[in-house]
Amino acid sequence: MKHANGPLCSIDVGERTATTEDVDDVLESFVGGRAVGTKLAHDRIPFDADPFGPENRLYFATGPLQHSTMSFTGRMSATAISPLTDGLLSSNAGGFLSRNFTATGYGAVEITGESDELVVVHVTDGIDEPHSSGSETESRPRVEFEEVPELEGAETSEICAYLEDEHGLGPEHTATVGPAGENEVRFASIMTSRERAFGRGGLGAVLGSKNVKAITFEGDATSDVEIPSLQMDVHREAAQSEHIMKRQGTTSVTEYANHVEALPTHYFSELSFDGISGISGDRVEEKKYEKGTCSACAFACKLPTRDEDEDLETEGPEFETLMAFGSNSGVDDVVEVMKANKLCDELGMDTISAGDVVAAYLESVDEFGNAELIHETVEKIASREGIGDTLAEGIDRFHDELGVENWTVKGLEFPAHDGRSLHGQGLGFATSNRGADHMYGEFYSFEYPLVDEERALDKSGLEGKPSTLVENENLNVVKDSAVLCKFSRDFVTPDRLETLLDADYEQLLAVGARVVSLERHFNNQRGFDHEDDRLPYELPEFETALESYYAERGWNDDGTVPEETLEERPA
């Protein structure tokens, strides 16, 4: 089985030390990316660690496919205890960082401790000259700690400008934290490549709590990971494809979601939006001024957008942002959503959670559609000013105070693809170890009318769906570990995945199953069980489906993981 290679680089920002460890056994069993980050986190983070404490550890990792030149491979994974969900959580980002990370020669990088000064951590390839320590000679990785008090409160573009001016490192080398991360907003993101985000779950707040403003990665390390020539077929097909996502990105699904009543509107009180024409994929495409992509990807589904009247440039909004700051907030003007998107990128916040939080606030003050208030509130959240201090805690923690319903699962705010219409996706929101996240099980991809006939499932009902959900959750672990973009689904079929990773499909799914159980087991130790697999709405035969899901996974009836399941190893 193909896998990432290189040692673990463990960086303690409190002690200002860096060491390396051989983790070949982990890499060989867990491929890379999310799976490796999860295994390391499960074994190295105390089960009772405070998400904002020095004992929490943040892992960055890529996979074997970052050693290819194939489309859909410009992504990487980050893993830590989430300050939003209080559980182990992995987040995934695209852009251009992944190959610069791989060029450091490390299989994974671990950030632990807490710095007493605001710092930038610089990670490069190679080993410093050996030095004597007692009776032993040690070699240290090339990691530098730069104190940057002048960057306190700096936004994403300011940080990127500093790193380029002072170190010659462009945004493609950086993982940064905006004011929201410094202020420990529970849904703060880690930004990379300036406008891409490790968005969900508040991992930016984890870095912020460690007083780390940015991490840079650069190097020239090479690898003996060889990816089969099939990669060129995938790349060519991506380049030749005329898929609508190449024009409209994820926003191409906006009107479909609205049509099947799966588009949350007015803080989840409705399932379709009368103002959809103002925030549709067509409106976004009209604002798109050039192609946008991730490293090595010919599919190019990103959305650089511009509005000259407002002197505004941003990347996006993506579909989920159109939902959160558009329909769910009662806004029918794509430019106003672009402004909110830009603010979140600069301040460093997940647009889904931030938009839902703002929508909850609008509900509480009866101000849906007030774009000026929305933008002011986003800034207040990032600075924890006034009402922003309350909202920065997330809906699960403030809903009673504001008198609104708790639209979260496990503390994570909902995306679109509403489970009240797409029942399998609803089940997926409940079972996801990450909480209400559509990309964990990605079941919506079976239930929309635009799905090809071979994949399509009736959106109503749950009969027969748990087994499909389990398989897709396991498959998504493999993709997040390889690391492979989810939008490769039409190009990288299971048989092609077998070839690319030199493993049979069932072996790969077994890796995925083990990782899902490791995540669940870690969270079980923090008090999570079947009571957390709950939705804020009812679905037909939900309890029966949940029992079937547990049985498929080999878990106990209460949603906990038995030791024998935890220890099962991939074949």
mmCIF file with all atom_site columns, N, CA, C and O in Angstrom, residues 474-513:
data_model
loop_
_atom_site.group_PDB
_atom_site.id
_atom_site.type_symbol
_atom_site.label_atom_id
_atom_site.label_alt_id
_atom_site.label_comp_id
_atom_site.label_asym_id
_atom_site.label_entity_id
_atom_site.label_seq_id
_atom_site.pdbx_PDB_ins_code
_atom_site.Cartn_x
_atom_site.Cartn_y
_atom_site.Cartn_z
_atom_site.occupancy
_atom_site.B_iso_or_equiv
_atom_site.pdbx_formal_charge
_atom_site.auth_seq_id
_atom_site.auth_comp_id
_atom_site.auth_asym_id
_atom_site.auth_atom_id
_atom_site.pdbx_PDB_model_num
ATOM 1   N N  . ASN A 1 474 ? -15.967 5.586  5.230   1.00 0.00 ? 474 ASN A N  1
ATOM 2   C CA . ASN A 1 474 ? -14.661 4.910  5.174   1.00 0.00 ? 474 ASN A CA 1
ATOM 3   C C  . ASN A 1 474 ? -13.869 5.349  3.948   1.00 0.00 ? 474 ASN A C  1
ATOM 4   O O  . ASN A 1 474 ? -12.659 5.593  4.023   1.00 0.00 ? 474 ASN A O  1
ATOM 5   N N  . LEU A 1 475 ? -14.553 5.442  2.806   1.00 0.00 ? 475 LEU A N  1
ATOM 6   C CA . LEU A 1 475 ? -13.896 5.865  1.577   1.00 0.00 ? 475 LEU A CA 1
ATOM 7   C C  . LEU A 1 475 ? -13.365 7.289  1.708   1.00 0.00 ? 475 LEU A C  1
ATOM 8   O O  . LEU A 1 475 ? -12.264 7.601  1.233   1.00 0.00 ? 475 LEU A O  1
ATOM 9   N N  . ASN A 1 476 ? -14.134 8.150  2.376   1.00 0.00 ? 476 ASN A N  1
ATOM 10  C CA . ASN A 1 476 ? -13.687 9.537  2.532   1.00 0.00 ? 476 ASN A CA 1
ATOM 11  C C  . ASN A 1 476 ? -12.469 9.643  3.443   1.00 0.00 ? 476 ASN A C  1
ATOM 12  O O  . ASN A 1 476 ? -11.647 10.546 3.276   1.00 0.00 ? 476 ASN A O  1
ATOM 13  N N  . VAL A 1 477 ? -12.337 8.732  4.411   1.00 0.00 ? 477 VAL A N  1
ATOM 14  C CA . VAL A 1 477 ? -11.098 8.690  5.192   1.00 0.00 ? 477 VAL A CA 1
ATOM 15  C C  . VAL A 1 477 ? -9.921  8.423  4.262   1.00 0.00 ? 477 VAL A C  1
ATOM 16  O O  . VAL A 1 477 ? -8.870  9.073  4.358   1.00 0.00 ? 477 VAL A O  1
ATOM 17  N N  . VAL A 1 478 ? -10.085 7.464  3.353   1.00 0.00 ? 478 VAL A N  1
ATOM 18  C CA . VAL A 1 478 ? -9.010  7.127  2.421   1.00 0.00 ? 478 VAL A CA 1
ATOM 19  C C  . VAL A 1 478 ? -8.645  8.337  1.565   1.00 0.00 ? 478 VAL A C  1
ATOM 20  O O  . VAL A 1 478 ? -7.463  8.662  1.382   1.00 0.00 ? 478 VAL A O  1
ATOM 21  N N  . LYS A 1 479 ? -9.663  9.024  1.059   1.00 0.00 ? 479 LYS A N  1
ATOM 22  C CA . LYS A 1 479 ? -9.399  10.218 0.240   1.00 0.00 ? 479 LYS A CA 1
ATOM 23  C C  . LYS A 1 479 ? -8.693  11.289 1.060   1.00 0.00 ? 479 LYS A C  1
ATOM 24  O O  . LYS A 1 479 ? -7.772  11.956 0.570   1.00 0.00 ? 479 LYS A O  1
ATOM 25  N N  . ASP A 1 480 ? -9.130  11.480 2.301   1.00 0.00 ? 480 ASP A N  1
ATOM 26  C CA . ASP A 1 480 ? -8.520  12.496 3.162   1.00 0.00 ? 480 ASP A CA 1
ATOM 27  C C  . ASP A 1 480 ? -7.118  12.112 3.603   1.00 0.00 ? 480 ASP A C  1
ATOM 28  O O  . ASP A 1 480 ? -6.391  12.935 4.161   1.00 0.00 ? 480 ASP A O  1
ATOM 29  N N  . SER A 1 481 ? -6.740  10.871 3.384   1.00 0.00 ? 481 SER A N  1
ATOM 30  C CA . SER A 1 481 ? -5.436  10.379 3.808   1.00 0.00 ? 481 SER A CA 1
ATOM 31  C C  . SER A 1 481 ? -4.475  10.260 2.642   1.00 0.00 ? 481 SER A C  1
ATOM 32  O O  . SER A 1 481 ? -3.248  10.329 2.827   1.00 0.00 ? 481 SER A O  1
ATOM 33  N N  . ALA A 1 482 ? -5.021  10.109 1.446   1.00 0.00 ? 482 ALA A N  1
ATOM 34  C CA . ALA A 1 482 ? -4.178  9.892  0.266   1.00 0.00 ? 482 ALA A CA 1
ATOM 35  C C  . ALA A 1 482 ? -3.302  11.096 -0.180  1.00 0.00 ? 482 ALA A C  1
ATOM 36  O O  . ALA A 1 482 ? -2.199  10.855 -0.630  1.00 0.00 ? 482 ALA A O  1
ATOM 37  N N  . VAL A 1 483 ? -3.614  12.361 -0.158  1.00 0.00 ? 483 VAL A N  1
ATOM 38  C CA . VAL A 1 483 ? -4.852  13.094 0.116   1.00 0.00 ? 483 VAL A CA 1
ATOM 39  C C  . VAL A 1 483 ? -5.464  13.442 -1.238  1.00 0.00 ? 483 VAL A C  1
ATOM 40  O O  . VAL A 1 483 ? -4.755  13.938 -2.128  1.00 0.00 ? 483 VAL A O  1
ATOM 41  N N  . LEU A 1 484 ? -6.763  13.235 -1.393  1.00 0.00 ? 484 LEU A N  1
ATOM 42  C CA . LEU A 1 484 ? -7.445  13.371 -2.673  1.00 0.00 ? 484 LEU A CA 1
ATOM 43  C C  . LEU A 1 484 ? -8.709  14.195 -2.493  1.00 0.00 ? 484 LEU A C  1
ATOM 44  O O  . LEU A 1 484 ? -9.507  13.939 -1.594  1.00 0.00 ? 484 LEU A O  1
ATOM 45  N N  . CYS A 1 485 ? -8.912  15.172 -3.358  1.00 0.00 ? 485 CYS A N  1
ATOM 46  C CA . CYS A 1 485 ? -10.096 16.020 -3.312  1.00 0.00 ? 485 CYS A CA 1
ATOM 47  C C  . CYS A 1 485 ? -11.364 15.193 -3.525  1.00 0.00 ? 485 CYS A C  1
ATOM 48  O O  . CYS A 1 485 ? -11.402 14.298 -4.366  1.00 0.00 ? 485 CYS A O  1
ATOM 49  N N  . LYS A 1 486 ? -12.425 15.513 -2.787  1.00 0.00 ? 486 LYS A N  1
ATOM 50  C CA . LYS A 1 486 ? -13.688 14.789 -2.919  1.00 0.00 ? 486 LYS A CA 1
ATOM 51  C C  . LYS A 1 486 ? -14.303 14.967 -4.318  1.00 0.00 ? 486 LYS A C  1
ATOM 52  O O  . LYS A 1 486 ? -15.062 14.112 -4.775  1.00 0.00 ? 486 LYS A O  1
ATOM 53  N N  . PHE A 1 487 ? -13.975 16.056 -4.993  1.00 0.00 ? 487 PHE A N  1
ATOM 54  C CA . PHE A 1 487 ? -14.565 16.294 -6.310  1.00 0.00 ? 487 PHE A CA 1
ATOM 55  C C  . PHE A 1 487 ? -13.893 15.481 -7.405  1.00 0.00 ? 487 PHE A C  1
ATOM 56  O O  . PHE A 1 487 ? -14.188 15.640 -8.591  1.00 0.00 ? 487 PHE A O  1
ATOM 57  N N  . SER A 1 488 ? -13.019 14.576 -6.997  1.00 0.00 ? 488 SER A N  1
ATOM 58  C CA . SER A 1 488 ? -12.424 13.615 -7.939  1.00 0.00 ? 488 SER A CA 1
ATOM 59  C C  . SER A 1 488 ? -13.347 12.433 -8.179  1.00 0.00 ? 488 SER A C  1
ATOM 60  O O  . SER A 1 488 ? -13.005 11.530 -8.949  1.00 0.00 ? 488 SER A O  1
ATOM 61  N N  . ARG A 1 489 ? -14.536 12.415 -7.545  1.00 0.00 ? 489 ARG A N  1
ATOM 62  C CA . ARG A 1 489 ? -15.352 11.193 -7.529  1.00 0.00 ? 489 ARG A CA 1
ATOM 63  C C  . ARG A 1 489 ? -15.699 10.670 -8.921  1.00 0.00 ? 489 ARG A C  1
ATOM 64  O O  . ARG A 1 489 ? -15.856 9.466  -9.111  1.00 0.00 ? 489 ARG A O  1
ATOM 65  N N  . ASP A 1 490 ? -15.824 11.548 -9.928  1.00 0.00 ? 490 ASP A N  1
ATOM 66  C CA . ASP A 1 490 ? -16.140 11.097 -11.284 1.00 0.00 ? 490 ASP A CA 1
ATOM 67  C C  . ASP A 1 490 ? -14.891 10.643 -12.049 1.00 0.00 ? 490 ASP A C  1
ATOM 68  O O  . ASP A 1 490 ? -15.008 10.103 -13.154 1.00 0.00 ? 490 ASP A O  1
ATOM 69  N N  . PHE A 1 491 ? -13.725 10.880 -11.477 1.00 0.00 ? 491 PHE A N  1
ATOM 70  C CA . PHE A 1 491 ? -12.472 10.613 -12.189 1.00 0.00 ? 491 PHE A CA 1
ATOM 71  C C  . PHE A 1 491 ? -11.647 9.511  -11.529 1.00 0.00 ? 491 PHE A C  1
ATOM 72  O O  . PHE A 1 491 ? -10.967 8.751  -12.208 1.00 0.00 ? 491 PHE A O  1
ATOM 73  N N  . VAL A 1 492 ? -11.674 9.454  -10.200 1.00 0.00 ? 492 VAL A N  1
ATOM 74  C CA . VAL A 1 492 ? -10.918 8.429  -9.474  1.00 0.00 ? 492 VAL A CA 1
ATOM 75  C C  . VAL A 1 492 ? -11.917 7.442  -8.879  1.00 0.00 ? 492 VAL A C  1
ATOM 76  O O  . VAL A 1 492 ? -12.403 7.597  -7.765  1.00 0.00 ? 492 VAL A O  1
ATOM 77  N N  . THR A 1 493 ? -12.245 6.435  -9.655  1.00 0.00 ? 493 THR A N  1
ATOM 78  C CA . THR A 1 493 ? -13.185 5.391  -9.255  1.00 0.00 ? 493 THR A CA 1
ATOM 79  C C  . THR A 1 493 ? -12.487 4.421  -8.299  1.00 0.00 ? 493 THR A C  1
ATOM 80  O O  . THR A 1 493 ? -11.257 4.443  -8.167  1.00 0.00 ? 493 THR A O  1
ATOM 81  N N  . PRO A 1 494 ? -13.236 3.551  -7.604  1.00 0.00 ? 494 PRO A N  1
ATOM 82  C CA . PRO A 1 494 ? -12.596 2.612  -6.686  1.00 0.00 ? 494 PRO A CA 1
ATOM 83  C C  . PRO A 1 494 ? -11.482 1.784  -7.317  1.00 0.00 ? 494 PRO A C  1
ATOM 84  O O  . PRO A 1 494 ? -10.434 1.565  -6.697  1.00 0.00 ? 494 PRO A O  1
ATOM 85  N N  . ASP A 1 495 ? -11.687 1.328  -8.569  1.00 0.00 ? 495 ASP A N  1
ATOM 86  C CA . ASP A 1 495 ? -10.626 0.525  -9.188  1.00 0.00 ? 495 ASP A CA 1
ATOM 87  C C  . ASP A 1 495 ? -9.382  1.365  -9.469  1.00 0.00 ? 495 ASP A C  1
ATOM 88  O O  . ASP A 1 495 ? -8.248  0.883  -9.350  1.00 0.00 ? 495 ASP A O  1
ATOM 89  N N  . ARG A 1 496 ? -9.582  2.628  -9.816  1.00 0.00 ? 496 ARG A N  1
ATOM 90  C CA . ARG A 1 496 ? -8.432  3.505  -10.035 1.00 0.00 ? 496 ARG A CA 1
ATOM 91  C C  . ARG A 1 496 ? -7.731  3.825  -8.705  1.00 0.00 ? 496 ARG A C  1
ATOM 92  O O  . ARG A 1 496 ? -6.506  3.933  -8.656  1.00 0.00 ? 496 ARG A O  1
ATOM 93  N N  . LEU A 1 497 ? -8.504  3.966  -7.654  1.00 0.00 ? 497 LEU A N  1
ATOM 94  C CA . LEU A 1 497 ? -7.916  4.211  -6.344  1.00 0.00 ? 497 LEU A CA 1
ATOM 95  C C  . LEU A 1 497 ? -7.046  3.027  -5.920  1.00 0.00 ? 497 LEU A C  1
ATOM 96  O O  . LEU A 1 497 ? -5.963  3.195  -5.354  1.00 0.00 ? 497 LEU A O  1
ATOM 97  N N  . GLU A 1 498 ? -7.517  1.816  -6.221  1.00 0.00 ? 498 GLU A N  1
ATOM 98  C CA . GLU A 1 498 ? -6.724  0.615  -5.946  1.00 0.00 ? 498 GLU A CA 1
ATOM 99  C C  . GLU A 1 498 ? -5.371  0.684  -6.645  1.00 0.00 ? 498 GLU A C  1
ATOM 100 O O  . GLU A 1 498 ? -4.325  0.380  -6.057  1.00 0.00 ? 498 GLU A O  1
ATOM 101 N N  . THR A 1 499 ? -5.397  1.080  -7.919  1.00 0.00 ? 499 THR A N  1
ATOM 102 C CA . THR A 1 499 ? -4.162  1.153  -8.698  1.00 0.00 ? 499 THR A CA 1
ATOM 103 C C  . THR A 1 499 ? -3.236  2.236  -8.162  1.00 0.00 ? 499 THR A C  1
ATOM 104 O O  . THR A 1 499 ? -2.028  2.016  -7.984  1.00 0.00 ? 499 THR A O  1
ATOM 105 N N  . LEU A 1 500 ? -3.786  3.401  -7.889  1.00 0.00 ? 500 LEU A N  1
ATOM 106 C CA . LEU A 1 500 ? -2.974  4.534  -7.436  1.00 0.00 ? 500 LEU A CA 1
ATOM 107 C C  . LEU A 1 500 ? -2.299  4.249  -6.104  1.00 0.00 ? 500 LEU A C  1
ATOM 108 O O  . LEU A 1 500 ? -1.153  4.659  -5.877  1.00 0.00 ? 500 LEU A O  1
ATOM 109 N N  . LEU A 1 501 ? -3.003  3.541  -5.207  1.00 0.00 ? 501 LEU A N  1
ATOM 110 C CA . LEU A 1 501 ? -2.468  3.290  -3.867  1.00 0.00 ? 501 LEU A CA 1
ATOM 111 C C  . LEU A 1 501 ? -1.921  1.878  -3.690  1.00 0.00 ? 501 LEU A C  1
ATOM 112 O O  . LEU A 1 501 ? -1.478  1.523  -2.595  1.00 0.00 ? 501 LEU A O  1
ATOM 113 N N  . ASP A 1 502 ? -1.971  1.074  -4.754  1.00 0.00 ? 502 ASP A N  1
ATOM 114 C CA . ASP A 1 502 ? -1.417  -0.281 -4.718  1.00 0.00 ? 502 ASP A CA 1
ATOM 115 C C  . ASP A 1 502 ? -2.004  -1.098 -3.563  1.00 0.00 ? 502 ASP A C  1
ATOM 116 O O  . ASP A 1 502 ? -1.296  -1.686 -2.743  1.00 0.00 ? 502 ASP A O  1
ATOM 117 N N  . ALA A 1 503 ? -3.330  -1.098 -3.500  1.00 0.00 ? 503 ALA A N  1
ATOM 118 C CA . ALA A 1 503 ? -4.042  -1.842 -2.452  1.00 0.00 ? 503 ALA A CA 1
ATOM 119 C C  . ALA A 1 503 ? -5.427  -2.167 -2.963  1.00 0.00 ? 503 ALA A C  1
ATOM 120 O O  . ALA A 1 503 ? -5.986  -1.435 -3.778  1.00 0.00 ? 503 ALA A O  1
ATOM 121 N N  . ASP A 1 504 ? -6.008  -3.267 -2.497  1.00 0.00 ? 504 ASP A N  1
ATOM 122 C CA . ASP A 1 504 ? -7.362  -3.563 -2.949  1.00 0.00 ? 504 ASP A CA 1
ATOM 123 C C  . ASP A 1 504 ? -8.366  -2.710 -2.168  1.00 0.00 ? 504 ASP A C  1
ATOM 124 O O  . ASP A 1 504 ? -8.078  -2.198 -1.081  1.00 0.00 ? 504 ASP A O  1
ATOM 125 N N  . TYR A 1 505 ? -9.533  -2.564 -2.755  1.00 0.00 ? 505 TYR A N  1
ATOM 126 C CA . TYR A 1 505 ? -10.543 -1.642 -2.236  1.00 0.00 ? 505 TYR A CA 1
ATOM 127 C C  . TYR A 1 505 ? -10.933 -1.984 -0.808  1.00 0.00 ? 505 TYR A C  1
ATOM 128 O O  . TYR A 1 505 ? -11.053 -1.092 0.047   1.00 0.00 ? 505 TYR A O  1
ATOM 129 N N  . GLU A 1 506 ? -11.127 -3.250 -0.507  1.00 0.00 ? 506 GLU A N  1
ATOM 130 C CA . GLU A 1 506 ? -11.537 -3.648 0.842   1.00 0.00 ? 506 GLU A CA 1
ATOM 131 C C  . GLU A 1 506 ? -10.442 -3.333 1.858   1.00 0.00 ? 506 GLU A C  1
ATOM 132 O O  . GLU A 1 506 ? -10.737 -2.969 3.002   1.00 0.00 ? 506 GLU A O  1
ATOM 133 N N  . GLN A 1 507 ? -9.187  -3.461 1.462   1.00 0.00 ? 507 GLN A N  1
ATOM 134 C CA . GLN A 1 507 ? -8.084  -3.116 2.352   1.00 0.00 ? 507 GLN A CA 1
ATOM 135 C C  . GLN A 1 507 ? -8.112  -1.626 2.673   1.00 0.00 ? 507 GLN A C  1
ATOM 136 O O  . GLN A 1 507 ? -7.920  -1.217 3.828   1.00 0.00 ? 507 GLN A O  1
ATOM 137 N N  . LEU A 1 508 ? -8.389  -0.813 1.667   1.00 0.00 ? 508 LEU A N  1
ATOM 138 C CA . LEU A 1 508 ? -8.465  0.631  1.878   1.00 0.00 ? 508 LEU A CA 1
ATOM 139 C C  . LEU A 1 508 ? -9.646  0.994  2.767   1.00 0.00 ? 508 LEU A C  1
ATOM 140 O O  . LEU A 1 508 ? -9.523  1.827  3.673   1.00 0.00 ? 508 LEU A O  1
ATOM 141 N N  . LEU A 1 509 ? -10.798 0.366  2.521   1.00 0.00 ? 509 LEU A N  1
ATOM 142 C CA . LEU A 1 509 ? -11.965 0.642  3.359   1.00 0.00 ? 509 LEU A CA 1
ATOM 143 C C  . LEU A 1 509 ? -11.712 0.236  4.808   1.00 0.00 ? 509 LEU A C  1
ATOM 144 O O  . LEU A 1 509 ? -12.229 0.877  5.745   1.00 0.00 ? 509 LEU A O  1
ATOM 145 N N  . ALA A 1 510 ? -10.915 -0.812 5.012   1.00 0.00 ? 510 ALA A N  1
ATOM 146 C CA . ALA A 1 510 ? -10.583 -1.237 6.376   1.00 0.00 ? 510 ALA A CA 1
ATOM 147 C C  . ALA A 1 510 ? -9.760  -0.176 7.092   1.00 0.00 ? 510 ALA A C  1
ATOM 148 O O  . ALA A 1 510 ? -9.918  0.040  8.302   1.00 0.00 ? 510 ALA A O  1
ATOM 149 N N  . VAL A 1 511 ? -8.871  0.497  6.358   1.00 0.00 ? 511 VAL A N  1
ATOM 150 C CA . VAL A 1 511 ? -8.135  1.621  6.946   1.00 0.00 ? 511 VAL A CA 1
ATOM 151 C C  . VAL A 1 511 ? -9.124  2.701  7.379   1.00 0.00 ? 511 VAL A C  1
ATOM 152 O O  . VAL A 1 511 ? -9.055  3.228  8.494   1.00 0.00 ? 511 VAL A O  1
ATOM 153 N N  . GLY A 1 512 ? -10.070 3.020  6.480   1.00 0.00 ? 512 GLY A N  1
ATOM 154 C CA . GLY A 1 512 ? -11.066 4.029  6.800   1.00 0.00 ? 512 GLY A CA 1
ATOM 155 C C  . GLY A 1 512 ? -11.883 3.670  8.022   1.00 0.00 ? 512 GLY A C  1
ATOM 156 O O  . GLY A 1 512 ? -12.127 4.506  8.905   1.00 0.00 ? 512 GLY A O  1
ATOM 157 N N  . ALA A 1 513 ? -12.318 2.411  8.104   1.00 0.00 ? 513 ALA A N  1
ATOM 158 C CA . ALA A 1 513 ? -13.134 1.969  9.234   1.00 0.00 ? 513 ALA A CA 1
ATOM 159 C C  . ALA A 1 513 ? -12.365 2.105  10.541  1.00 0.00 ? 513 ALA A C  1
ATOM 160 O O  . ALA A 1 513 ? -12.925 2.521  11.573  1.00 0.00 ? 513 ALA A O  1
#
